[in-house]
Coordinates of C-alpha atoms and ligand atoms in Angstrom, one line a residue:
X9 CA -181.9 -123.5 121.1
X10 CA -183.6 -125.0 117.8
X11 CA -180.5 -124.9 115.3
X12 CA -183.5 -123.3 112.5
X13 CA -184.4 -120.0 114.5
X14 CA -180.1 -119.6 114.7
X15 CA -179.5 -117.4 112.1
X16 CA -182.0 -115.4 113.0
X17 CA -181.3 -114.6 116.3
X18 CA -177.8 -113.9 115.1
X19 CA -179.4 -111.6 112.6
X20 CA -181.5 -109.9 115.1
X21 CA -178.0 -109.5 117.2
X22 CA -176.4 -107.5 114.4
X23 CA -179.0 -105.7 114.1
X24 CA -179.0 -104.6 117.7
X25 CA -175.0 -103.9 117.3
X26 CA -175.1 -101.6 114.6
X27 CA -178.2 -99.8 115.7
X28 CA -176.4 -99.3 119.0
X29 CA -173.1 -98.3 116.7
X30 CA -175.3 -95.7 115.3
X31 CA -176.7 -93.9 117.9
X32 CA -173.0 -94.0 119.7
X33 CA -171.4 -92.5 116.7
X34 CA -174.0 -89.9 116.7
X35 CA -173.9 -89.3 120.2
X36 CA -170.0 -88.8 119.4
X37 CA -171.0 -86.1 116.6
X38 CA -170.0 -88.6 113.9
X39 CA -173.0 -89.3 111.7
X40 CA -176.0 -87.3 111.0
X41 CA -176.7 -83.9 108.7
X42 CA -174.5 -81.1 109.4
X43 CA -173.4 -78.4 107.5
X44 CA -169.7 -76.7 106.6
X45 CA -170.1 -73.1 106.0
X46 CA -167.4 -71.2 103.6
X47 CA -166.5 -67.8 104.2
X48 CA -169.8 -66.4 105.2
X49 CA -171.5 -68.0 102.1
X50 CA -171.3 -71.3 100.6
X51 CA -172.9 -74.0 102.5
X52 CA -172.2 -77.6 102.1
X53 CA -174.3 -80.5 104.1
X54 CA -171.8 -82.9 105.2
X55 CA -172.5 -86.5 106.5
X56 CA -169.4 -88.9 106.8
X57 CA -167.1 -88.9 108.9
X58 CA -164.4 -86.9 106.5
X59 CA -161.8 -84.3 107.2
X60 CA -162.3 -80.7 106.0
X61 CA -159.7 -81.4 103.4
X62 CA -161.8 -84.2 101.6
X63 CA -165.4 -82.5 102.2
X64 CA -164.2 -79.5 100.3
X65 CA -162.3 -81.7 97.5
X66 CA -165.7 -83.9 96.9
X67 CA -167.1 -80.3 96.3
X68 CA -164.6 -79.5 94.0
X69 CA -162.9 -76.7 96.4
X70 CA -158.8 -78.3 95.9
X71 CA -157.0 -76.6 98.6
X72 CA -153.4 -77.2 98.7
X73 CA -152.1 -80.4 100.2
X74 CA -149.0 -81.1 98.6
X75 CA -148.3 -84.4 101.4
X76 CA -152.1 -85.3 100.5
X77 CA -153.2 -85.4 103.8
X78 CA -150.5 -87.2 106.0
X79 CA -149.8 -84.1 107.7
X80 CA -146.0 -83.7 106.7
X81 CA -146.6 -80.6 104.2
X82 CA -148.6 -77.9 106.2
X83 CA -149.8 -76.9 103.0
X84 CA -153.8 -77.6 103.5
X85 CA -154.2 -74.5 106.3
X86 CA -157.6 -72.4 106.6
X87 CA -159.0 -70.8 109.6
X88 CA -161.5 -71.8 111.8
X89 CA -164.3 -69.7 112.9
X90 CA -166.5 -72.1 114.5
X91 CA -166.7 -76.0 115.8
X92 CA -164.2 -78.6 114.8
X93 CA -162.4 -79.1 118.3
X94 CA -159.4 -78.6 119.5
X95 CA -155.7 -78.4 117.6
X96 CA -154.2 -81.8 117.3
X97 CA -150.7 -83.1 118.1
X98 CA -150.2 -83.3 114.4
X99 CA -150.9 -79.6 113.6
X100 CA -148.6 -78.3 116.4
X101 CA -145.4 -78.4 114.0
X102 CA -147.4 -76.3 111.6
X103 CA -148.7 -73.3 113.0
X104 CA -146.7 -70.6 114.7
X105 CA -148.2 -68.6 117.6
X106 CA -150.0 -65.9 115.8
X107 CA -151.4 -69.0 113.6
X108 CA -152.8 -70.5 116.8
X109 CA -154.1 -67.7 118.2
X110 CA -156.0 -66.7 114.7
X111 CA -157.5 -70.0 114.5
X112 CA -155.3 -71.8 111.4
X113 CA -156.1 -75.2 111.0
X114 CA -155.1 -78.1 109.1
X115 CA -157.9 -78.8 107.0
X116 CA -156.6 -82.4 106.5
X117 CA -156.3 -83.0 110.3
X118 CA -159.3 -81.7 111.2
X119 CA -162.7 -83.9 110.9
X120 CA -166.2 -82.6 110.2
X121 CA -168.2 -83.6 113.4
X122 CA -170.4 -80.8 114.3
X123 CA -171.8 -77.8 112.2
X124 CA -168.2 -75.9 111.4
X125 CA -167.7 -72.0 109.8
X126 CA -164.2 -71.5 108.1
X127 CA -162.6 -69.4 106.0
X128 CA -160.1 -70.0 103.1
X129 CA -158.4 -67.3 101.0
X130 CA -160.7 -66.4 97.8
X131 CA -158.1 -67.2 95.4
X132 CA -158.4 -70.9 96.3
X133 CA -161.9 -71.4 94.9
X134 CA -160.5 -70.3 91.6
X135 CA -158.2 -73.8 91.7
X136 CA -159.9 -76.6 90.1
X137 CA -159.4 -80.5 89.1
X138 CA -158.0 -80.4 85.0
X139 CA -158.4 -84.0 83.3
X140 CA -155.1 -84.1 81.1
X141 CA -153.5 -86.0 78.6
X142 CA -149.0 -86.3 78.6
X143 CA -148.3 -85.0 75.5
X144 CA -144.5 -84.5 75.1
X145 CA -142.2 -86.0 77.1
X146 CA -138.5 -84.8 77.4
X147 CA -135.0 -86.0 79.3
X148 CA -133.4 -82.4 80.3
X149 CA -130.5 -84.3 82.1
X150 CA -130.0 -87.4 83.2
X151 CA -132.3 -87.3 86.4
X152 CA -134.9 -84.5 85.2
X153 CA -137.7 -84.7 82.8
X154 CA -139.6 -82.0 81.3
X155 CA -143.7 -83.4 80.9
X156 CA -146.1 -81.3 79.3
X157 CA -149.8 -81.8 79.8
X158 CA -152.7 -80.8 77.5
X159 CA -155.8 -79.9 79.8
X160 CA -158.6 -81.9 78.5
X161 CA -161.4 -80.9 81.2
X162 CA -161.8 -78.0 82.3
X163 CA -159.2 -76.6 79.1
X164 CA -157.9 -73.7 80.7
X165 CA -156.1 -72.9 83.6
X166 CA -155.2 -69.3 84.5
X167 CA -152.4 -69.2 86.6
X168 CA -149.5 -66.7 87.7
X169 CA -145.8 -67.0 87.0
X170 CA -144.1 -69.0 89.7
X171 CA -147.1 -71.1 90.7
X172 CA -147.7 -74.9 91.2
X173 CA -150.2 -77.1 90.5
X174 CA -150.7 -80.6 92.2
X175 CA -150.5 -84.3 90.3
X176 CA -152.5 -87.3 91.3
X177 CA -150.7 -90.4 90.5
X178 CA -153.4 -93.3 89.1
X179 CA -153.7 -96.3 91.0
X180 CA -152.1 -95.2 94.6
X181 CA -153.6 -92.4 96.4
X182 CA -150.3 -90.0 96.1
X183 CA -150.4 -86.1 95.3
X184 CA -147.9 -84.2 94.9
X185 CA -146.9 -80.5 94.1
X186 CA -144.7 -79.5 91.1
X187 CA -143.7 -75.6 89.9
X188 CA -145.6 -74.7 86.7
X189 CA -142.6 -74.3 84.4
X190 CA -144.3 -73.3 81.3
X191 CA -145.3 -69.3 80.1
X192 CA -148.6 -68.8 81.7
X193 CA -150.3 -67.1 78.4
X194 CA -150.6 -70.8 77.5
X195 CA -153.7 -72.0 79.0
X196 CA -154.5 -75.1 77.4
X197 CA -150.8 -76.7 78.1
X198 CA -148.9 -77.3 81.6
X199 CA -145.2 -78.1 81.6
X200 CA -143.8 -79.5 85.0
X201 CA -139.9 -80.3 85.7
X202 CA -139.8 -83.1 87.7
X203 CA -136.7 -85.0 89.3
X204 CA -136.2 -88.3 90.3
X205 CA -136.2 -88.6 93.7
X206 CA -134.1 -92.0 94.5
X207 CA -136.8 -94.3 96.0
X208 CA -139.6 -91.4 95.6
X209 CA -143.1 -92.8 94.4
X210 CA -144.6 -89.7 92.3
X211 CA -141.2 -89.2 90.8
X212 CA -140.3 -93.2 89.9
X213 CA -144.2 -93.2 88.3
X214 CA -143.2 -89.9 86.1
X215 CA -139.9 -91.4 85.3
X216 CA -140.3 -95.4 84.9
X217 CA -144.2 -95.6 84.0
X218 CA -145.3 -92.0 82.7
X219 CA -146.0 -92.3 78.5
X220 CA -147.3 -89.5 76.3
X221 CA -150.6 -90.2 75.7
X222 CA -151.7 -90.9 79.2
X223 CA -154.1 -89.3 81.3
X224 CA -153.2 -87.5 84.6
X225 CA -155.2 -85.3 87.3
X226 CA -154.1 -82.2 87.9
X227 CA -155.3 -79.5 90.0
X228 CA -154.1 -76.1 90.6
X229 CA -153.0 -73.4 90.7
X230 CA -152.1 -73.1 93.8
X231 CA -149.2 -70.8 96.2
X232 CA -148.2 -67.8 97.1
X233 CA -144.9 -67.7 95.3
X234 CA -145.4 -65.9 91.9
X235 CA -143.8 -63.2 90.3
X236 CA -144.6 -59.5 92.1
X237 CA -146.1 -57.7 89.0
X238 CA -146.9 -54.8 90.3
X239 CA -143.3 -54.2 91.4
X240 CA -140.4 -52.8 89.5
X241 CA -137.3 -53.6 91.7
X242 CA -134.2 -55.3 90.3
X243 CA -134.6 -59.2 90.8
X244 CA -132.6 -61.6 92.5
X245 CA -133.6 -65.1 91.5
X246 CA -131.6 -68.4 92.9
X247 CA -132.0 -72.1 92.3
X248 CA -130.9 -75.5 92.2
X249 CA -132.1 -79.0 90.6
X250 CA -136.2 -78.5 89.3
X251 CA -136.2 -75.6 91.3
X252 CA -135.2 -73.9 87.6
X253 CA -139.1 -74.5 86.7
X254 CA -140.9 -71.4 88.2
X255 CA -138.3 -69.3 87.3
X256 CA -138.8 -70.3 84.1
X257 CA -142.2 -69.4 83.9
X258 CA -141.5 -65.9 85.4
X259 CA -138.8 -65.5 83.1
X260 CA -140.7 -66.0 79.8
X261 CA -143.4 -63.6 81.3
X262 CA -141.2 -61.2 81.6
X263 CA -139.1 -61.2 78.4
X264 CA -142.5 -61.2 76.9
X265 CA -142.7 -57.9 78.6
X266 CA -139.5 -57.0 77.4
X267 CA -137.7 -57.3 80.3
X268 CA -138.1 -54.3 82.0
X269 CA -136.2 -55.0 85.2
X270 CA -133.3 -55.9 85.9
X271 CA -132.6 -59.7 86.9
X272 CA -130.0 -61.7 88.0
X273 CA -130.0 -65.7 87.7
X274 CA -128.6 -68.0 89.7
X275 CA -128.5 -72.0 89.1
X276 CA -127.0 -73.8 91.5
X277 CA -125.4 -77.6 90.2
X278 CA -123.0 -79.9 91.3
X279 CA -121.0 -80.6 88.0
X280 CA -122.1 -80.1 84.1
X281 CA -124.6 -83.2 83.4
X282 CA -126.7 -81.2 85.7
X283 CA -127.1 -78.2 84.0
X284 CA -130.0 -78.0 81.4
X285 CA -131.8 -74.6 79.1
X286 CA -128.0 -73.6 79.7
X287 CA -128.4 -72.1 75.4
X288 CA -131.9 -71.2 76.3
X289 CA -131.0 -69.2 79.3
X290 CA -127.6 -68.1 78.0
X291 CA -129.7 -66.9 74.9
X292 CA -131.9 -64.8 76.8
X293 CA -129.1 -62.7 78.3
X294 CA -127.7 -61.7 74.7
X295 CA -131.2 -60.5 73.9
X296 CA -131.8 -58.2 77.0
X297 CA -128.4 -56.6 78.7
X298 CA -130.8 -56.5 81.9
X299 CA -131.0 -60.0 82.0
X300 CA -127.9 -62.1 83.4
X301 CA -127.4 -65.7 84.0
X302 CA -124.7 -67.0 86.2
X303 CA -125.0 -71.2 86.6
X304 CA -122.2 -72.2 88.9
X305 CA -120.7 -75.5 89.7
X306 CA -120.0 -76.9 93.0
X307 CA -118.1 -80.5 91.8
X308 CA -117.1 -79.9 88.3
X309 CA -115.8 -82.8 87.0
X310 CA -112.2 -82.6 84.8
X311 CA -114.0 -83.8 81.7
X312 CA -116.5 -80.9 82.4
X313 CA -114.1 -78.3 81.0
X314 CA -116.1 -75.9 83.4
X315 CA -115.4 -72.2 82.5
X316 CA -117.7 -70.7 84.4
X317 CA -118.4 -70.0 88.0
X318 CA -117.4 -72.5 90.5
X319 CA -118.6 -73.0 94.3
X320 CA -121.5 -73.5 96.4
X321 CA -124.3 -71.1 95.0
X322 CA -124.3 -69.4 98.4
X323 CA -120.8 -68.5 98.1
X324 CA -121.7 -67.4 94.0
X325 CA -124.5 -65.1 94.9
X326 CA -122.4 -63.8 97.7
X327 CA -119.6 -62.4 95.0
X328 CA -122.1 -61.2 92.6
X329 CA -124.2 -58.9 94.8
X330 CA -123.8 -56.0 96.1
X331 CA -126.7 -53.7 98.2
X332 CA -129.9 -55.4 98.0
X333 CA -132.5 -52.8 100.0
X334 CA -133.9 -52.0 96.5
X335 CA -134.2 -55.3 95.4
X336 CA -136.6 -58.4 95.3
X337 CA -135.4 -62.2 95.7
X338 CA -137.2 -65.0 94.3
X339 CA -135.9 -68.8 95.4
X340 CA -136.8 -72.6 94.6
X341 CA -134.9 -75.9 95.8
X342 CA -134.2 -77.7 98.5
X343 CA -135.5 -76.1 102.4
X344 CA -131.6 -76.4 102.7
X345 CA -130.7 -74.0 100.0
X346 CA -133.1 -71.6 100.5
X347 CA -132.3 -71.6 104.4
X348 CA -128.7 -70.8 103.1
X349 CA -129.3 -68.4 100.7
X350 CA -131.8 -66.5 102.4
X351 CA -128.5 -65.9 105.1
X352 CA -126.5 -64.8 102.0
X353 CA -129.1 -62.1 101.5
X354 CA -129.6 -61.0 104.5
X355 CA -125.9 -60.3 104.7
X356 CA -126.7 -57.9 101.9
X357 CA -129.5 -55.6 103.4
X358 CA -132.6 -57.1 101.3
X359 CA -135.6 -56.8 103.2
X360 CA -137.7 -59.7 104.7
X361 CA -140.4 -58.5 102.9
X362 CA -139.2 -58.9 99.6
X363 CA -138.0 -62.5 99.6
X364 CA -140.3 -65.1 98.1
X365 CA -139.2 -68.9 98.0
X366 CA -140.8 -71.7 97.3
X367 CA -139.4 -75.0 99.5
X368 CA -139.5 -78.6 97.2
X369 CA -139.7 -80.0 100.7
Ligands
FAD406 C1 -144.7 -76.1 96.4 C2 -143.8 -77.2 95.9 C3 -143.4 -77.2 94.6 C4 -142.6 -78.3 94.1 N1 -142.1 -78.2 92.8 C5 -141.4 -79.2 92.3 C6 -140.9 -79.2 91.0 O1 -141.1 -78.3 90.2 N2 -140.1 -80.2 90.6 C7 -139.8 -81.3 91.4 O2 -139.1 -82.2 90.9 N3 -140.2 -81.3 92.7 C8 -141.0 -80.3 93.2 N4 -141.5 -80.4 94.4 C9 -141.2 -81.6 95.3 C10 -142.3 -82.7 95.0 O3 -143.6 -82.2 95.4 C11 -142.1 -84.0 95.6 O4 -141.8 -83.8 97.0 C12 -140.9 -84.8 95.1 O5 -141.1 -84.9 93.7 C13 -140.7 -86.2 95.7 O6 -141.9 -86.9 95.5 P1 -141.9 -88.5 95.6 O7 -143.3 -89.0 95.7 O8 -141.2 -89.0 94.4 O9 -141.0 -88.8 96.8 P2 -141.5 -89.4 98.2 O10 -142.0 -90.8 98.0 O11 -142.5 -88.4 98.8 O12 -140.2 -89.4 99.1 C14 -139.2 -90.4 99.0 C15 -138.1 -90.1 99.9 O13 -137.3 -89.0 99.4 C16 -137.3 -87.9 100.3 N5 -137.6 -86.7 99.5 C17 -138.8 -86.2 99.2 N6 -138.7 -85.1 98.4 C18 -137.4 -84.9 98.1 C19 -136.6 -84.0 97.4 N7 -137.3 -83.0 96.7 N8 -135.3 -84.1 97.4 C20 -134.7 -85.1 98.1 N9 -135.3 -86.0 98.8 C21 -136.7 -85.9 98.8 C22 -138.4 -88.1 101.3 O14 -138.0 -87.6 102.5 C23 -138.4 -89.6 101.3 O15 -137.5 -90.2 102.2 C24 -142.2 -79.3 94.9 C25 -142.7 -79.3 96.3 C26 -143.5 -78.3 96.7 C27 -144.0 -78.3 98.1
FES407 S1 -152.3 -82.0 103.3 FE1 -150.3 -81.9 103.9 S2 -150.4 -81.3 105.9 FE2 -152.5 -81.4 105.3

């Protein structure tokens, strides 16, 4: 062959390969116009090759996906009506029978290939993507920080007590979830608790890199763990490490109500550099007698001069409660704890029904 007319014919054999690439991929359902419908209404006209997860986030539906998208959190489920193919292998672990049998996907597992109906709780169209600036910064102990966000874009975010919103961390592609600590009656500000986790990426960027003055993603709110309003039983609430900050937030929204119920606090840490809003907390239960905190120690250290309870929180809680029917348990930590405490409970008549937890898995 003339070397000139070589280029082109290797041109003209490209062409040919990704011509053929095209009609395979749409033989495959992979390319082409088709549309994802939303709970009987919203339509959007997807063409990639993206998951359900990402088609809804580029149309600014966040649904939760605290693992963001490796399928280790089970946090991104919605149901599937139509299309989309079998369950995968990765789902399995998620979803229980009655999940299966009702259609519960994982919207980050599951790839938009053909024209696909779903459905996805209403309340998650209300969570949205916030532009923010760090504006305070705080060391609460030696491993746990206290960040507070002012929401740029959109400015407001209406959440409930006990709630979490998600952070993006710049330059890697890692989101994570963190409890909303702060009183939800201000809307313009989030505060997050966050612990370092040894070796953890999100948490080494928010404690070796994170500066007031930056700006962060957030999106949110997100979860069914929040504060039962509408309820008036006596309150149970546990927790260990950052699993203080929901409480938090439920706790200020109540004294702001004047604590009407009853409510007893547990914080579970190992010796005393661990404790932190120990005055904050301790002040709260001078100002209403229905309010008690009891932080407990499972390691005190001598130096700690440690007056107060000692032992694993599930051992604490177990002392300090009697008949729980009537009453309403709200827990945060590790899966661990929670696993534990949950036991504890049971052992004192509360019912399933009114246990809410929150796992910092
Ligand atoms: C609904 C929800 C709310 C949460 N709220 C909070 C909160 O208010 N404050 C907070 O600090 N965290 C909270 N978390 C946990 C948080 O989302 C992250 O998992 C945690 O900060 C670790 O992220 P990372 O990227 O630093 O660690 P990664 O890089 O994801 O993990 C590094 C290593 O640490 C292990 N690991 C991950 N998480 C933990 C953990 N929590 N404890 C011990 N080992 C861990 C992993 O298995 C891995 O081996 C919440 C989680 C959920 C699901
Ligand atoms: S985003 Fe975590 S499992 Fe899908």
């Amino acid at each position: 062959m003339n070397l000139v007319y070589a280029p082109i014919v290797l041109i003209g054999v490209l062409i040919i390969i990704a011509v053929i690439l095209i009609v395979v991929e749409k033989l495959l359902g992979g390319g082409g116009e088709r549309v994802l419908q939303i709970n009987d209404d919203k339509i959007i006209p997807v063409s990639g090759d993206e998951t359900v997860l990402n088609t809804l986030s580029a149309h600014k539906i966040f649904i939760p996906s605290a693992c963001g998208g490796k399928a280790t959190c089970g946090y991104c489920k919605f149901k599937l009506i139509e299309g989309g193919g079998p369950i995968k292998a990765t789902e399995l672990p998620f979803l229980s029978p009655a999940e299966k049998e009702e259609g519960i996907r994982l919207s980050c597992q599951v790839k938009v290939k053909e024209n696909m109906k779903i459905e996805i709780p209403k309340e998650l169209l209300n969570a949205k993507e916030y532009k923010t600036k760090v504006s305070y910064i705080e060391d609460l102990t030696y491993d746990i920080k206290l960040v507070r966000f002012e929401l740029l874009d959109p400015k407001e975010m209406h959440f409930k007590p006990g709630q979490y919103a998600q952070l993006k961390v710049p330059g890697i592609d890692i989101i994570r979830a963190y409890s909303i600590a702060s009183h939800p009656k201000y809307t313009n500000q989030i505060e997050l608790i966050i612990r370092q986790v040894p070796n953890g990426k999100a948490t080494t960027y928010v404690h070796k890199a994170l500066e007031v003055g930056d700006k962060v993603i957030l999106t949110g709110p997100y979860g069914d763990f929040y504060l039962q309003e509408q309820s008036n039983r006596d309150m149970i609430c546990i927790a260990g490490g950052s699993g203080k900050a929901p409480i938090r937030s439920i706790l200020y929204y109540l004294r702001d109500q004047g604590m009407n119920r009853k409510v007893k606090y547990f914080f579970g840490a190992k010796s005393k550099r661990d404790l932190y809003y120990t005055e904050e907390f301790q002040q709260l239960s001078k100002e209403f007698p229905n309010f008690e905190y009891i932080p407990a120690l499972s390691e005190p250290l001598p130096d700690d001069d440690w007056k107060g309870e000692v032992g694993l929180i599930t051992d604490v809680v177990d002392r300090h409660v009697k008949d729980l029917t009537e009453s309403e348990a709200y827990l945060c930590g590790s899966p661990g704890m929670i696993k534990a405490c949950i036991k504890v409970l049971n052992n004192h008549q509360i019912r399933q029904e009114n246990v809410y937890f929150d796992n910092f898995s």
